[in-house]
Coordinates of C-alpha atoms in Angstrom, one line a residue:
Chain H
X1 CA -46.7 6.0 0.6
X2 CA -48.7 8.7 -1.2
X3 CA -47.7 12.3 -0.8
X4 CA -44.0 11.4 -0.8
X5 CA -41.7 12.7 -3.4
X6 CA -40.2 10.7 -6.3
X7 CA -36.5 10.1 -6.8
X8 CA -36.1 12.9 -9.4
X9 CA -37.6 15.5 -7.0
X10 CA -35.3 15.2 -4.0
X11 CA -31.7 16.4 -3.4
X12 CA -29.1 13.8 -4.2
X13 CA -27.1 11.9 -1.6
X14 CA -29.7 12.4 1.2
X15 CA -28.7 16.1 1.4
X16 CA -31.1 18.2 3.5
X17 CA -31.0 21.8 2.1
X18 CA -33.4 23.4 4.6
X19 CA -31.7 24.5 7.8
X20 CA -33.4 23.5 11.0
X21 CA -36.1 21.3 9.4
X22 CA -35.7 18.6 12.1
X23 CA -38.5 20.5 13.8
X24 CA -40.9 19.2 11.1
X25 CA -40.1 15.7 12.1
X26 CA -42.3 14.8 15.0
X27 CA -40.7 12.2 17.3
X28 CA -43.1 12.4 20.2
X29 CA -44.7 9.1 19.3
X30 CA -41.4 7.3 20.0
X31 CA -42.0 7.8 23.7
X32 CA -42.5 4.9 26.2
X33 CA -42.3 7.2 29.3
X34 CA -43.6 10.7 29.4
X35 CA -42.0 13.5 31.5
X36 CA -44.6 15.1 33.8
X37 CA -43.6 18.5 35.1
X38 CA -44.8 19.9 38.4
X39 CA -44.7 23.7 38.1
X40 CA -45.1 24.3 41.8
X41 CA -41.9 22.3 42.6
X42 CA -39.8 23.9 39.8
X43 CA -37.0 26.3 40.7
X44 CA -36.2 27.2 37.1
X45 CA -32.6 26.1 37.3
X46 CA -33.0 25.0 33.6
X47 CA -30.8 22.0 34.0
X48 CA -33.4 20.1 32.1
X49 CA -33.2 22.7 29.2
X50 CA -29.4 22.3 29.2
X51 CA -29.4 18.5 29.1
X52 CA -32.4 17.8 26.8
X53 CA -30.9 16.3 23.6
X54 CA -34.0 17.2 21.6
X55 CA -34.5 20.9 22.6
X56 CA -37.9 19.8 23.9
X57 CA -37.9 22.0 27.1
X58 CA -39.9 25.1 26.4
X59 CA -38.3 28.2 28.1
X60 CA -39.6 31.8 27.9
X61 CA -37.9 34.7 29.5
X62 CA -35.6 32.5 31.5
X63 CA -38.4 30.4 33.0
X64 CA -39.3 26.8 32.3
X65 CA -42.7 26.8 30.7
X66 CA -43.3 23.1 29.8
X67 CA -42.3 20.3 27.6
X68 CA -42.7 20.0 23.9
X69 CA -44.3 16.6 23.7
X70 CA -44.4 16.6 19.9
X71 CA -40.6 16.2 19.9
X72 CA -39.7 14.7 23.4
X73 CA -38.6 11.1 22.9
X74 CA -39.0 10.3 26.6
X75 CA -35.3 9.6 27.3
X76 CA -35.7 10.8 30.9
X77 CA -32.6 12.8 31.1
X78 CA -34.5 15.9 32.3
X79 CA -36.0 13.9 35.2
X80 CA -32.5 12.5 36.0
X81 CA -30.9 16.0 36.0
X82 CA -33.7 17.7 37.9
X83 CA -32.2 18.6 41.4
X84 CA -33.0 15.8 43.9
X85 CA -34.5 18.1 46.4
X86 CA -37.1 19.4 43.9
X87 CA -37.8 16.4 41.7
X88 CA -40.1 18.6 39.6
X89 CA -40.1 16.2 36.7
X90 CA -41.3 12.6 37.0
X91 CA -41.3 9.9 34.2
X92 CA -44.6 8.1 33.9
X93 CA -45.6 5.3 31.6
X94 CA -47.4 6.7 28.5
X95 CA -51.1 6.2 28.9
X96 CA -50.9 6.4 32.7
X97 CA -50.0 10.2 32.7
X98 CA -51.7 12.0 35.6
X99 CA -53.7 14.9 34.4
X100 CA -51.7 15.4 31.2
Chain T
X1 CA 4.4 19.9 -23.9
X2 CA 4.8 16.9 -21.7
X3 CA 8.0 15.0 -21.1
X4 CA 9.1 11.4 -21.3
X5 CA 10.1 9.9 -18.0
X6 CA 10.7 6.5 -16.4
X7 CA 8.4 6.0 -13.5
X8 CA 7.0 3.1 -11.5
X9 CA 3.2 2.8 -11.2
X10 CA 3.3 4.2 -7.7
X11 CA 5.4 7.2 -8.8
X12 CA 3.1 7.7 -11.7
X13 CA 0.1 7.9 -9.4
X14 CA 2.0 10.1 -7.0
X15 CA 3.0 12.4 -9.8
X16 CA -0.6 12.6 -11.0
X17 CA -1.6 13.6 -7.4
X18 CA 1.1 16.2 -7.1
X19 CA 0.0 17.7 -10.4
X20 CA -3.7 17.6 -9.5
X21 CA -2.9 19.3 -6.2
X22 CA -5.9 18.0 -4.2
X23 CA -7.0 20.1 -1.2
X24 CA -7.0 17.1 1.1
X25 CA -5.3 13.7 1.1
X26 CA -5.9 11.3 3.9
X27 CA -4.0 8.0 3.8
X28 CA -2.6 5.1 5.8
X29 CA 0.4 3.0 4.4
X30 CA -0.1 -0.5 3.1
X31 CA 2.1 -2.6 0.7
X32 CA 2.1 -2.1 -2.3
X33 CA 0.5 1.3 -2.1
X34 CA 3.0 2.8 0.4
X35 CA 5.5 4.2 -2.0
X36 CA 2.7 6.1 -3.8
X37 CA 2.1 8.1 -0.6
X38 CA 5.8 8.4 0.1
X39 CA 6.0 10.2 -3.3
X40 CA 3.1 12.5 -2.4
X41 CA 4.3 13.1 1.2
X42 CA 7.7 14.2 -0.2
X43 CA 5.9 16.8 -2.3
X44 CA 4.0 18.0 0.7
X45 CA 7.2 18.2 2.8
X46 CA 9.0 20.0 0.0
X47 CA 6.2 22.6 -0.3
X48 CA 5.4 21.6 -3.9
X49 CA 1.8 21.2 -3.0
X50 CA -0.2 22.9 -0.2
X51 CA -2.5 19.9 0.3
X52 CA -3.7 19.2 3.8
X53 CA -2.1 15.8 4.3
X54 CA -3.9 13.9 7.0
X55 CA -2.0 11.0 8.5
X56 CA -4.6 8.7 10.1
X57 CA -4.4 5.6 12.2
X58 CA -6.2 3.3 9.9
X59 CA -7.8 3.1 6.5
X60 CA -11.3 3.3 8.1
X61 CA -10.2 6.7 9.3
X62 CA -8.5 7.6 6.0
X63 CA -11.8 7.2 4.1
X64 CA -13.7 8.8 7.0
X65 CA -11.4 11.9 6.8
X66 CA -11.8 11.9 3.0
X67 CA -15.6 11.8 3.3
X68 CA -15.6 14.7 5.9
X69 CA -13.3 16.8 3.8
X70 CA -15.2 16.1 0.6
X71 CA -18.5 17.1 2.3
X72 CA -16.7 20.3 3.4
X73 CA -16.1 21.1 -0.3
X74 CA -12.5 19.9 -0.7
X75 CA -11.1 18.0 -3.7
X76 CA -9.9 14.8 -2.0
X77 CA -7.7 11.9 -3.0
X78 CA -6.5 8.8 -1.2
X79 CA -5.0 5.4 -2.0
X80 CA -4.9 1.9 -0.5
X81 CA -4.6 -1.8 -1.2
X82 CA -6.3 -5.1 -0.3
X83 CA -6.8 -5.3 3.5
X84 CA -6.7 -1.5 3.8
X85 CA -9.5 -1.3 1.3
X86 CA -11.4 -4.0 3.3
X87 CA -11.0 -1.9 6.4
X88 CA -12.4 1.1 4.6
X89 CA -15.4 -0.9 3.6
X90 CA -18.1 0.8 5.6
X91 CA -17.0 4.3 4.6
X92 CA -16.5 3.3 0.9
X93 CA -20.2 2.9 0.6
X94 CA -20.9 6.1 2.5
X95 CA -18.6 8.1 0.2
X96 CA -20.6 6.9 -2.9
X97 CA -24.0 7.2 -1.2
X98 CA -23.3 10.8 -0.1
X99 CA -22.2 11.5 -3.7
X100 CA -18.7 12.7 -2.8
X101 CA -16.3 12.7 -5.8
X102 CA -13.3 11.3 -4.0
X103 CA -10.6 9.8 -6.3
X104 CA -8.7 6.8 -5.0
X105 CA -5.9 4.7 -6.4
X106 CA -6.4 1.1 -5.5
X107 CA -3.1 -0.7 -5.9
X108 CA -4.4 -4.2 -6.4
X109 CA -3.3 -6.9 -3.9
X110 CA -4.7 -10.2 -2.8
X111 CA -6.9 -10.2 0.3
X112 CA -5.8 -12.2 3.3
X113 CA -5.7 -15.1 4.3
X114 CA -3.2 -16.6 3.8
X115 CA -1.4 -13.3 4.0
X116 CA -0.1 -12.2 0.6
X117 CA 1.1 -8.9 -0.7
X118 CA 1.0 -9.6 -4.4
X119 CA -1.5 -8.7 -7.1
X120 CA -4.9 -10.0 -7.7
X121 CA -8.2 -8.3 -8.1
X122 CA -10.1 -9.6 -5.1
X123 CA -9.9 -6.2 -3.4
X124 CA -11.4 -4.1 -6.2
X125 CA -13.9 -6.8 -7.1
X126 CA -15.0 -6.8 -3.5
X127 CA -15.9 -3.2 -3.9
X128 CA -17.7 -3.5 -7.2
X129 CA -21.2 -3.0 -5.7
X130 CA -20.2 0.0 -3.5
X131 CA -21.3 2.6 -6.0
X132 CA -17.8 3.7 -7.1
X133 CA -16.8 4.2 -10.7
X134 CA -14.0 1.6 -11.4
X135 CA -11.3 2.2 -14.0
X136 CA -8.6 -0.4 -14.6
X137 CA -5.1 0.4 -15.9
X138 CA -2.9 -1.7 -18.1
X139 CA 0.3 0.2 -17.4
X140 CA 1.8 3.1 -15.4
X141 CA 0.8 5.5 -18.2
X142 CA -2.8 4.5 -17.8
X143 CA -2.6 4.8 -14.0
X144 CA -1.5 8.4 -14.5
X145 CA -3.9 9.2 -17.3
X146 CA -6.9 7.5 -15.5
X147 CA -6.3 9.5 -12.3
X148 CA -6.3 12.8 -14.1
X149 CA -9.5 11.9 -16.0
X150 CA -10.9 10.4 -12.8
X151 CA -11.0 13.7 -11.1
X152 CA -13.0 15.3 -13.9
X153 CA -15.4 12.4 -14.2
X154 CA -16.0 12.2 -10.5
X155 CA -16.7 16.0 -10.1
X156 CA -19.0 16.3 -13.1
X157 CA -22.3 17.7 -11.8
X158 CA -24.3 14.9 -13.5
X159 CA -22.1 12.2 -11.9
X160 CA -20.8 13.2 -8.4
X161 CA -19.5 9.7 -7.6
X162 CA -16.2 8.6 -6.3
X163 CA -13.7 7.0 -8.7
X164 CA -11.4 4.2 -8.1
X165 CA -8.4 3.8 -10.4
X166 CA -6.6 0.5 -10.2
X167 CA -3.0 -0.4 -10.5
X168 CA -1.8 -4.0 -10.4
X169 CA 0.3 -4.4 -7.3
X170 CA 4.1 -4.8 -7.9
X171 CA 3.5 -5.7 -11.6
X172 CA 2.8 -2.0 -12.2
X173 CA 3.3 -0.3 -8.8
X174 CA 7.0 -1.3 -8.5
X175 CA 8.0 -1.6 -12.1
X176 CA 9.8 1.2 -13.9
X177 CA 8.3 2.1 -17.2
X178 CA 8.7 4.6 -19.9
X179 CA 5.8 7.1 -20.0
X180 CA 4.8 10.6 -20.7
X181 CA 3.8 13.1 -18.0
X182 CA 1.9 16.3 -18.9
X183 CA 2.8 19.8 -18.0
X184 CA 1.4 20.7 -14.6
X185 CA -0.4 23.8 -16.0
X186 CA -2.1 21.6 -18.5
X187 CA -3.2 19.1 -15.8
X188 CA -4.6 22.0 -13.8
X189 CA -6.4 23.5 -16.7
X190 CA -7.8 20.1 -17.5
X191 CA -9.2 19.2 -14.1
X192 CA -10.3 22.8 -13.4
X193 CA -11.4 24.2 -10.1
X194 CA -13.8 22.1 -8.0
X195 CA -16.9 24.1 -7.1
X196 CA -19.4 21.9 -5.3
X197 CA -23.0 23.1 -5.1
X198 CA -23.4 22.3 -1.4
X199 CA -20.7 22.2 1.2
X200 CA -20.7 21.9 5.0
X201 CA -18.5 25.0 5.3
X202 CA -20.9 27.3 3.4
X203 CA -22.4 28.9 6.5
X204 CA -24.7 31.1 4.4
X205 CA -26.4 28.1 2.9
X206 CA -26.4 25.5 5.7
X207 CA -27.0 21.9 4.6
X208 CA -27.1 18.5 6.3
X209 CA -25.0 15.6 5.0
X210 CA -25.6 12.0 5.8
X211 CA -28.9 12.1 7.7
X212 CA -31.1 9.2 8.6
X213 CA -33.0 7.8 5.6
X214 CA -35.7 5.3 6.4
X215 CA -37.9 3.1 4.2
X216 CA -39.7 6.2 2.9
X217 CA -36.8 7.7 1.1
X218 CA -33.7 5.4 1.1
X219 CA -34.8 3.5 -2.1
X220 CA -35.2 6.9 -4.0
X221 CA -31.6 7.8 -3.1
X222 CA -30.4 4.5 -4.4
X223 CA -32.3 5.0 -7.6
X224 CA -30.5 8.4 -8.0
X225 CA -27.1 6.5 -7.8
X226 CA -28.3 4.3 -10.7
X227 CA -28.9 7.4 -12.8
X228 CA -25.5 8.8 -11.8
X229 CA -23.8 5.7 -13.1
X230 CA -25.8 6.0 -16.3
X231 CA -24.7 9.6 -16.7
X232 CA -21.1 8.6 -16.0
X233 CA -21.2 6.6 -19.3
X234 CA -21.5 9.8 -21.3
X235 CA -19.1 11.7 -19.1
X236 CA -16.4 9.0 -19.2
X237 CA -16.4 9.2 -23.0
X238 CA -16.4 13.0 -23.1
X239 CA -13.5 13.2 -20.7
X240 CA -11.6 10.5 -22.6
X241 CA -12.0 12.6 -25.8
X242 CA -11.0 15.8 -24.2
X243 CA -8.0 14.0 -22.7
X244 CA -7.0 12.8 -26.1
X245 CA -6.9 16.4 -27.3
X246 CA -4.5 17.3 -24.5
X247 CA -2.3 14.2 -24.5
X248 CA -2.8 12.4 -27.8
X249 CA -3.9 9.4 -25.8
X250 CA -7.7 8.6 -26.2
X251 CA -9.7 6.5 -23.8
X252 CA -13.1 4.8 -24.0
X253 CA -14.7 1.9 -22.1
X254 CA -12.5 -0.8 -23.7
X255 CA -9.7 -1.3 -26.1
X256 CA -10.2 -3.7 -29.0
X257 CA -6.8 -5.1 -29.9
X258 CA -6.5 -7.0 -33.2
X259 CA -10.2 -7.7 -33.0
X260 CA -10.6 -7.2 -36.8
X261 CA -11.9 -10.5 -38.0
X262 CA -11.0 -12.3 -34.7
X263 CA -12.8 -15.6 -34.1
X264 CA -11.2 -16.2 -30.7
X265 CA -10.8 -13.5 -28.1
X266 CA -9.7 -12.9 -24.5
X267 CA -11.3 -10.3 -22.2
X268 CA -8.9 -9.1 -19.5
X269 CA -8.4 -6.4 -17.0
X270 CA -5.3 -4.6 -16.0
X271 CA -1.7 -5.5 -16.7
X272 CA -2.5 -9.0 -18.0
X273 CA -3.9 -7.3 -21.1
X274 CA -0.4 -6.2 -22.0
X275 CA 0.8 -9.8 -21.8
X276 CA -2.1 -11.1 -23.9
X277 CA -1.3 -8.5 -26.6
X278 CA 2.2 -10.1 -27.1
X279 CA 0.6 -13.5 -27.5
X280 CA -2.0 -12.1 -29.9
X281 CA 0.7 -10.5 -32.0
X282 CA 2.7 -13.8 -32.2
X283 CA -0.4 -15.8 -33.2
X284 CA -1.5 -13.2 -35.7
X285 CA 2.0 -13.5 -37.3
X286 CA 1.0 -17.2 -37.8
X287 CA -2.3 -16.2 -39.4
X288 CA -4.5 -17.1 -36.4
X289 CA -7.6 -15.0 -36.0
X290 CA -7.2 -14.0 -32.4
X291 CA -7.7 -10.8 -30.5
X292 CA -8.0 -9.1 -27.1
X293 CA -10.7 -6.9 -25.5
X294 CA -9.1 -4.9 -22.7
X295 CA -11.8 -3.8 -20.4
X296 CA -10.9 -0.4 -19.0
X297 CA -14.1 0.6 -17.2
X298 CA -15.7 -2.1 -15.0
X299 CA -18.3 0.3 -13.3
X300 CA -20.3 1.4 -15.0
X301 CA -20.2 -1.9 -17.0
X302 CA -20.0 -1.1 -20.7
X303 CA -22.7 -3.5 -22.0
X304 CA -23.3 -2.0 -25.4
X305 CA -19.6 -1.6 -26.3
X306 CA -18.8 -5.1 -25.2
X307 CA -21.6 -6.6 -27.2
X308 CA -20.4 -4.7 -30.3
X309 CA -16.8 -5.9 -29.7
X310 CA -18.0 -9.5 -29.5
X311 CA -20.3 -9.4 -32.4
X312 CA -18.2 -11.5 -34.8
X313 CA -16.4 -13.6 -32.2
X314 CA -17.1 -17.4 -32.0
X315 CA -15.6 -18.1 -28.6
X316 CA -14.3 -15.9 -25.9
X317 CA -12.3 -16.5 -22.7
X318 CA -13.0 -14.2 -19.8
X319 CA -10.0 -13.7 -17.5
X320 CA -10.8 -13.2 -13.8
X321 CA -8.0 -12.4 -11.4
X322 CA -10.3 -13.0 -8.5
X323 CA -13.0 -15.5 -7.6
X324 CA -16.4 -15.4 -6.1
X325 CA -16.4 -18.7 -4.2
X326 CA -19.4 -20.8 -4.8
X327 CA -20.6 -18.7 -7.7
X328 CA -20.8 -19.9 -11.3
X329 CA -17.5 -18.3 -12.4
X330 CA -15.5 -15.1 -11.6
X331 CA -17.1 -11.7 -11.4
X332 CA -16.1 -10.6 -14.9
X333 CA -17.3 -13.8 -16.4
X334 CA -20.7 -13.6 -14.7
X335 CA -21.1 -10.0 -15.8
X336 CA -20.1 -10.7 -19.5
X337 CA -22.2 -13.8 -19.8
X338 CA -25.2 -11.9 -18.3
X339 CA -25.1 -9.1 -20.9
X340 CA -24.8 -11.7 -23.7
X341 CA -27.8 -13.6 -22.6
X342 CA -30.8 -12.4 -24.5
X343 CA -28.7 -10.5 -27.0
X344 CA -28.6 -11.4 -30.7
X345 CA -25.0 -12.5 -30.3
X346 CA -24.1 -16.1 -30.2
X347 CA -20.7 -16.7 -28.7
X348 CA -19.3 -19.4 -26.4
X349 CA -18.0 -18.0 -23.2
X350 CA -15.4 -19.6 -21.0
X351 CA -13.9 -18.5 -17.8
X352 CA -10.3 -18.6 -16.7
X353 CA -9.5 -17.8 -13.1
X354 CA -5.8 -17.0 -12.9
X355 CA -3.1 -15.1 -11.1
X356 CA -4.5 -15.3 -7.6
X357 CA -2.1 -14.0 -4.9
X358 CA 0.3 -12.7 -7.6
X359 CA 0.8 -16.1 -9.4
X360 CA 2.4 -15.1 -12.7
X361 CA 0.7 -15.8 -16.0
X362 CA 3.0 -16.8 -18.8
X363 CA 2.9 -16.3 -22.5
X364 CA 2.6 -20.1 -23.0
X365 CA -0.4 -20.3 -20.7
X366 CA -2.2 -17.6 -22.6
X367 CA -1.3 -19.3 -25.9
X368 CA -2.7 -22.5 -24.3
X369 CA -6.0 -20.7 -23.7
X370 CA -6.2 -19.7 -27.3
X371 CA -5.6 -23.4 -28.2
X372 CA -8.5 -24.3 -25.9
X373 CA -10.7 -21.9 -27.7
X374 CA -9.7 -23.4 -31.0
X375 CA -10.7 -26.8 -29.6
X376 CA -14.1 -25.4 -28.7
X377 CA -14.6 -24.2 -32.3
X378 CA -13.4 -27.6 -33.8
X379 CA -15.4 -29.8 -31.3
X380 CA -18.4 -27.5 -31.3
X381 CA -18.8 -27.7 -27.6
X382 CA -17.3 -26.7 -24.2
X383 CA -15.7 -29.3 -22.0
X384 CA -15.0 -27.1 -18.9
X385 CA -16.8 -23.8 -18.6
X386 CA -14.9 -22.6 -15.5
X387 CA -11.1 -23.2 -15.6
X388 CA -8.3 -22.5 -13.2
X389 CA -5.2 -21.4 -15.1
X390 CA -1.8 -21.9 -13.5
X391 CA -2.9 -23.7 -10.3
X392 CA -1.0 -26.9 -9.5
X393 CA -3.1 -30.1 -9.4

């Protein structure tokens, strides 16, 4: 485990002193299923953005822009919450992603 | 100037808490701790303290509330006994591992089953590996004194560990005793203001408490806890000396009673030490070379001090008021024998398990132990290493 800090170099008690540093922890590799977004079907209701527990829905100027696959754990909540008429997000098994 | 009063152990602990004026107290009642919290709840209701007193639905919640409040930067105290402590279990470890200086009175009581409300040390010994500093008390005065010192030890920036102060259930908790309490201003000046470096409520410096810690860092955090316990050795002595200046009562890791020239000794925790002192005095009157080592601090375990105290002793009996079933002897015995092994001290060590479930220990039984020790010296050997004192055959 080279590159990791020794016990004298880290804050005590597991404290994390830097705010918002969860971003540095990449959790994308945890995924079994990957969300695949179809931009043409998307109505930008942003339900996926509201429900995503990992802040992995990328939104710019009020529009859905894509999914942050470095942090998305593949829970599938976005696909579940995507309105049934649109079905703009589909979960596919990792490694079988179509064109992504 | 302090004043002389008559208080039970529970009132003594409650009085210490009222004088310390913690920011937050979270507690759930359990015999024999209940009266302690009655005393404190009275002070809250009467406006003597402005403590946020959280009445929870279980001890698991009591320790959880204590952890949350301590992480938010509050000075936090609580108290419990036996099964209440057992129910706290999960959070007891979390308090220590998150390095939160919570101070708790543990009014010792036997763990169920069979259900029993009286004193033994199975509860506190069960928590010996949780990472808490553990200070034992012989009498109500020590319960009071240890709590006040406990706050200062726990909050020291080199320590930052929770402290458990024990009080033998009923024997101390419900027995009226003459003791001295300090002036409230003196207590306040002594414990000082608690200024934690990091708190959840410091919005300008946001921090995360209690995150996930996987194989890459968990071990490092445990190693830090080892260091904190080592630092606590120095701090316990410093605080004990400072407390002596304030009160005239000095405290170290252990008390050596009549150990000058003693060939036979007993090592005991808590109120039993007081009973042993009486036997030691009587036997000394008859010219017998006997003494007592009263262990005050069990965590961190005072290895060096104990070895020094046992240097001239030929045979020593370790009194355990709890048992570790299936182990070779009680928890105090195994610890003492372990520090002796490999040292340059040659002393026979016997174990006496006694007092489980509040079984009284008599002066005659203690005298009988000293006779056993004399037998070991005369025979030059040990017949029974692990003994059960006061159990009916």
